[in-house]
Short mmCIF file of C-alpha atoms in Angstrom, two decimals:
data_model
loop_
_atom_site.label_atom_id
_atom_site.label_comp_id
_atom_site.label_asym_id
_atom_site.label_seq_id
_atom_site.Cartn_x
_atom_site.Cartn_y
_atom_site.Cartn_z
CA MET P 1 -15.78 -67.49 2.98
CA GLY P 2 -17.14 -65.18 5.65
CA ILE P 3 -15.75 -61.99 7.11
CA ASP P 4 -13.32 -62.34 9.99
CA LEU P 5 -15.12 -60.04 12.43
CA LYS P 6 -12.56 -60.65 15.18
CA ALA P 7 -9.85 -59.25 12.94
CA GLY P 8 -11.96 -56.14 12.38
CA GLY P 9 -14.22 -57.08 9.46
CA ARG P 10 -13.68 -55.42 6.11
CA ARG P 11 -13.19 -51.94 7.55
CA THR P 12 -9.69 -52.25 8.94
CA GLY P 13 -7.45 -49.23 9.13
CA HIS P 14 -10.33 -46.75 8.71
CA SER P 15 -11.38 -46.26 12.32
CA ALA P 16 -11.53 -42.86 14.01
CA ARG P 17 -8.34 -41.64 15.63
CA THR P 18 -7.72 -42.39 19.29
CA ALA P 19 -4.71 -40.07 19.61
CA PRO P 20 -3.35 -37.11 17.66
CA LYS P 21 -0.66 -37.77 15.02
CA SER P 22 1.07 -34.55 16.02
CA ASP P 23 4.06 -34.52 18.37
CA ASN P 24 3.06 -31.16 19.84
CA VAL P 25 3.50 -31.55 23.60
CA TYR P 26 0.91 -28.86 24.40
CA LEU P 27 -1.69 -30.63 22.24
CA LYS P 28 -0.89 -33.89 24.03
CA LEU P 29 -1.43 -32.17 27.40
CA LEU P 30 -4.84 -30.92 26.20
CA VAL P 31 -5.68 -34.47 25.09
CA LYS P 32 -4.79 -35.72 28.59
CA LEU P 33 -6.99 -33.05 30.17
CA TYR P 34 -10.02 -33.57 27.92
CA SER P 35 -9.78 -37.38 27.97
CA PHE P 36 -9.97 -37.12 31.77
CA LEU P 37 -12.93 -34.72 31.58
CA SER P 38 -14.80 -36.80 28.99
CA ARG P 39 -14.28 -39.91 31.14
CA ARG P 40 -15.25 -38.37 34.48
CA THR P 41 -18.15 -36.20 33.29
CA ASP P 42 -20.98 -37.34 31.05
CA SER P 43 -20.49 -34.19 28.95
CA ALA P 44 -20.95 -34.57 25.19
CA PHE P 45 -19.04 -31.28 24.81
CA CYS P 46 -15.83 -32.77 26.26
CA LYS P 47 -16.14 -35.88 24.09
CA THR P 48 -16.58 -33.73 20.96
CA VAL P 49 -13.62 -31.46 21.85
CA LEU P 50 -11.44 -34.53 22.47
CA LYS P 51 -12.46 -36.05 19.13
CA ARG P 52 -11.62 -32.79 17.34
CA LEU P 53 -8.24 -32.51 19.10
CA PHE P 54 -7.30 -35.82 17.44
CA MET P 55 -8.15 -34.51 13.95
CA SER P 56 -5.70 -33.71 11.18
CA LYS P 57 -4.92 -30.12 10.20
CA ILE P 58 -7.26 -30.25 7.18
CA ASN P 59 -10.12 -31.31 9.46
CA LYS P 60 -9.42 -28.39 11.83
CA PRO P 61 -10.07 -25.51 9.40
CA PRO P 62 -9.60 -21.90 10.59
CA ILE P 63 -12.53 -19.56 11.24
CA SER P 64 -12.50 -15.76 10.94
CA VAL P 65 -13.62 -13.26 13.58
CA SER P 66 -16.41 -12.08 11.25
CA LYS P 67 -17.91 -15.61 11.12
CA ILE P 68 -17.63 -15.90 14.92
CA ALA P 69 -19.36 -12.51 15.33
CA LYS P 70 -22.15 -13.68 12.99
CA TYR P 71 -22.74 -16.95 14.85
CA MET P 72 -22.47 -15.36 18.31
CA ALA P 73 -25.02 -12.57 17.60
CA ASN P 74 -27.81 -14.74 19.08
CA ASN P 75 -25.61 -16.17 21.85
CA VAL P 76 -24.73 -13.11 23.93
CA GLY P 77 -22.72 -13.87 27.07
CA LYS P 78 -21.61 -17.30 25.86
CA THR P 79 -18.09 -18.44 24.95
CA ALA P 80 -17.28 -19.39 21.34
CA VAL P 81 -15.16 -22.57 21.25
CA ILE P 82 -13.10 -23.42 18.16
CA VAL P 83 -10.82 -26.46 17.97
CA GLY P 84 -8.57 -24.77 15.43
CA ALA P 85 -7.22 -21.33 14.57
CA VAL P 86 -8.98 -17.95 14.67
CA THR P 87 -8.02 -15.50 11.92
CA ASP P 88 -8.60 -11.78 11.41
CA ASP P 89 -11.00 -10.31 8.84
CA ILE P 90 -10.26 -6.74 7.76
CA ARG P 91 -13.61 -6.53 5.93
CA LEU P 92 -15.37 -6.41 9.30
CA THR P 93 -15.23 -2.85 10.64
CA GLU P 94 -17.08 -3.18 13.98
CA LEU P 95 -16.29 -6.24 16.10
CA PRO P 96 -18.50 -6.86 19.17
CA ALA P 97 -16.98 -7.95 22.49
CA LEU P 98 -16.44 -11.70 22.12
CA LYS P 99 -15.24 -14.37 24.51
CA VAL P 100 -13.38 -16.87 22.32
CA CYS P 101 -11.52 -20.08 23.15
CA ALA P 102 -9.31 -21.59 20.42
CA LEU P 103 -6.15 -23.60 19.86
CA ARG P 104 -4.47 -20.63 18.19
CA PHE P 105 -5.12 -16.96 17.39
CA THR P 106 -3.37 -14.98 14.66
CA THR P 107 -1.72 -11.78 15.93
CA GLY P 108 -4.31 -9.60 14.16
CA ALA P 109 -7.27 -11.61 15.45
CA ARG P 110 -6.03 -11.56 19.04
CA ALA P 111 -5.45 -7.79 18.88
CA ARG P 112 -8.94 -7.18 17.39
CA ILE P 113 -10.73 -9.33 20.01
CA ILE P 114 -8.90 -7.73 22.97
CA LYS P 115 -9.31 -4.20 21.57
CA SER P 116 -13.08 -4.67 21.27
CA GLY P 117 -13.27 -5.63 24.97
CA GLY P 118 -13.38 -9.38 24.34
CA GLU P 119 -11.31 -12.22 25.73
CA CYS P 120 -9.02 -14.87 24.19
CA LEU P 121 -8.99 -18.12 26.15
CA THR P 122 -6.93 -21.29 25.88
CA PHE P 123 -8.49 -24.73 26.36
CA ASP P 124 -6.93 -25.24 29.81
CA GLN P 125 -8.47 -21.92 30.92
CA LEU P 126 -11.81 -23.07 29.49
CA ALA P 127 -11.55 -26.37 31.38
CA LEU P 128 -11.33 -24.40 34.64
CA ALA P 129 -14.12 -21.98 33.71
CA ALA P 130 -16.54 -24.47 32.10
CA PRO P 131 -15.41 -28.08 32.62
CA THR P 132 -18.61 -29.54 31.10
CA GLY P 133 -18.93 -26.88 28.38
CA SER P 134 -21.90 -25.06 29.90
CA GLY P 135 -22.42 -21.59 28.41
CA THR P 136 -20.33 -22.38 25.34
CA VAL P 137 -21.01 -22.61 21.60
CA LEU P 138 -18.89 -25.07 19.57
CA LEU P 139 -18.03 -23.64 16.14
CA ARG P 140 -16.14 -24.91 13.10
CA GLY P 141 -14.62 -23.24 10.05
CA SER P 142 -15.59 -24.09 6.49
CA LYS P 143 -13.89 -27.12 4.95
CA ASN P 144 -14.27 -25.80 1.41
CA ARG P 145 -10.87 -25.31 -0.16
CA GLU P 146 -9.63 -24.74 -3.69
CA ALA P 147 -7.94 -28.15 -3.93
CA LEU P 148 -11.34 -29.92 -3.76
CA LYS P 149 -12.27 -28.47 -7.17
CA HIS P 150 -9.56 -30.65 -8.75
CA PHE P 151 -10.87 -33.94 -7.26
CA GLY P 152 -13.02 -36.12 -9.52
CA HIS P 153 -15.19 -38.98 -8.26
CA SER P 154 -14.30 -42.63 -8.75
CA THR P 155 -14.03 -43.81 -12.34
CA SER P 156 -15.82 -46.69 -14.01
CA VAL P 157 -16.20 -48.04 -17.53
CA THR P 158 -19.94 -47.34 -17.55
CA ASN P 159 -19.66 -43.77 -16.23
CA PRO P 160 -18.49 -41.23 -18.84
CA HIS P 161 -19.00 -38.28 -16.48
CA THR P 162 -15.93 -38.77 -14.33
CA HIS P 163 -14.22 -35.57 -15.39
CA ASP P 164 -17.31 -33.37 -15.70
CA SER P 165 -16.79 -30.11 -13.81
CA VAL P 166 -13.41 -31.25 -12.46
CA LYS P 167 -10.93 -28.40 -12.57
CA PRO P 168 -7.70 -29.32 -14.40
CA TYR P 169 -4.28 -28.28 -13.14
CA VAL P 170 -3.46 -26.00 -16.10
CA ARG P 171 -0.62 -23.49 -16.26
CA SER P 172 -2.90 -20.87 -17.74
CA LYS P 173 -6.51 -20.66 -18.95
CA GLY P 174 -6.04 -19.58 -22.56
CA ARG P 175 -6.46 -20.62 -26.19
CA LYS P 176 -3.11 -22.44 -26.28
CA PHE P 177 -3.44 -24.42 -23.06
CA GLU P 178 -5.02 -27.91 -23.04
CA LYS P 179 -7.76 -27.03 -25.52
CA ALA P 180 -7.18 -29.64 -28.27
CA ARG P 181 -7.47 -33.44 -27.96
CA GLY P 182 -9.94 -34.44 -25.29
CA ARG P 183 -11.47 -30.97 -25.10
CA ARG P 184 -13.21 -30.71 -28.49
CA ASN P 185 -15.03 -33.07 -30.85
CA SER P 186 -13.04 -32.08 -33.92
CA VAL P 187 -9.77 -33.30 -32.38
CA GLY P 188 -10.10 -36.85 -31.08
CA PHE P 189 -12.88 -36.70 -28.49
CA LYS P 190 -14.47 -34.31 -25.98
CA VAL P 191 -15.00 -34.74 -22.26
#
């Protein structure tokens, strides 16, 4: 038996998104705008923004103003573009004047950027100012999150290291909590 390539081969149901799952009407309007721009211009920027607009919330992680300031230090005069949220960072005392375009700004982040003489743009404003993404820097937040520490890799009979360095969901980290069978050689086994 071969693979039915017409039916999509063996990778069915794992293709990249072609539309956002969200019912947010404003997001759908942005998708309309950037699908038009990516079709009518040969801009890789517009294609990338469109692809990121389709992404799930977990794949659109937030980025803080301190990270934006760090990345924009060598890109003076350019616009930082984030397909996601921009959050405030109270650890940063001096914020330079930044021109930032994002899907969403927290109240604190917006106040900080405007106070420092910067500008907060929406994607429709960016489309008017830079339709092909010239003079912009595309940024993304870190995808590292606490939940990932609890994920083990796939198990197999031959691989005894499935649960090595996988963080258990334990009520408390103490002597009385999940420290007996399975956690020491003297009681059953140890992983």
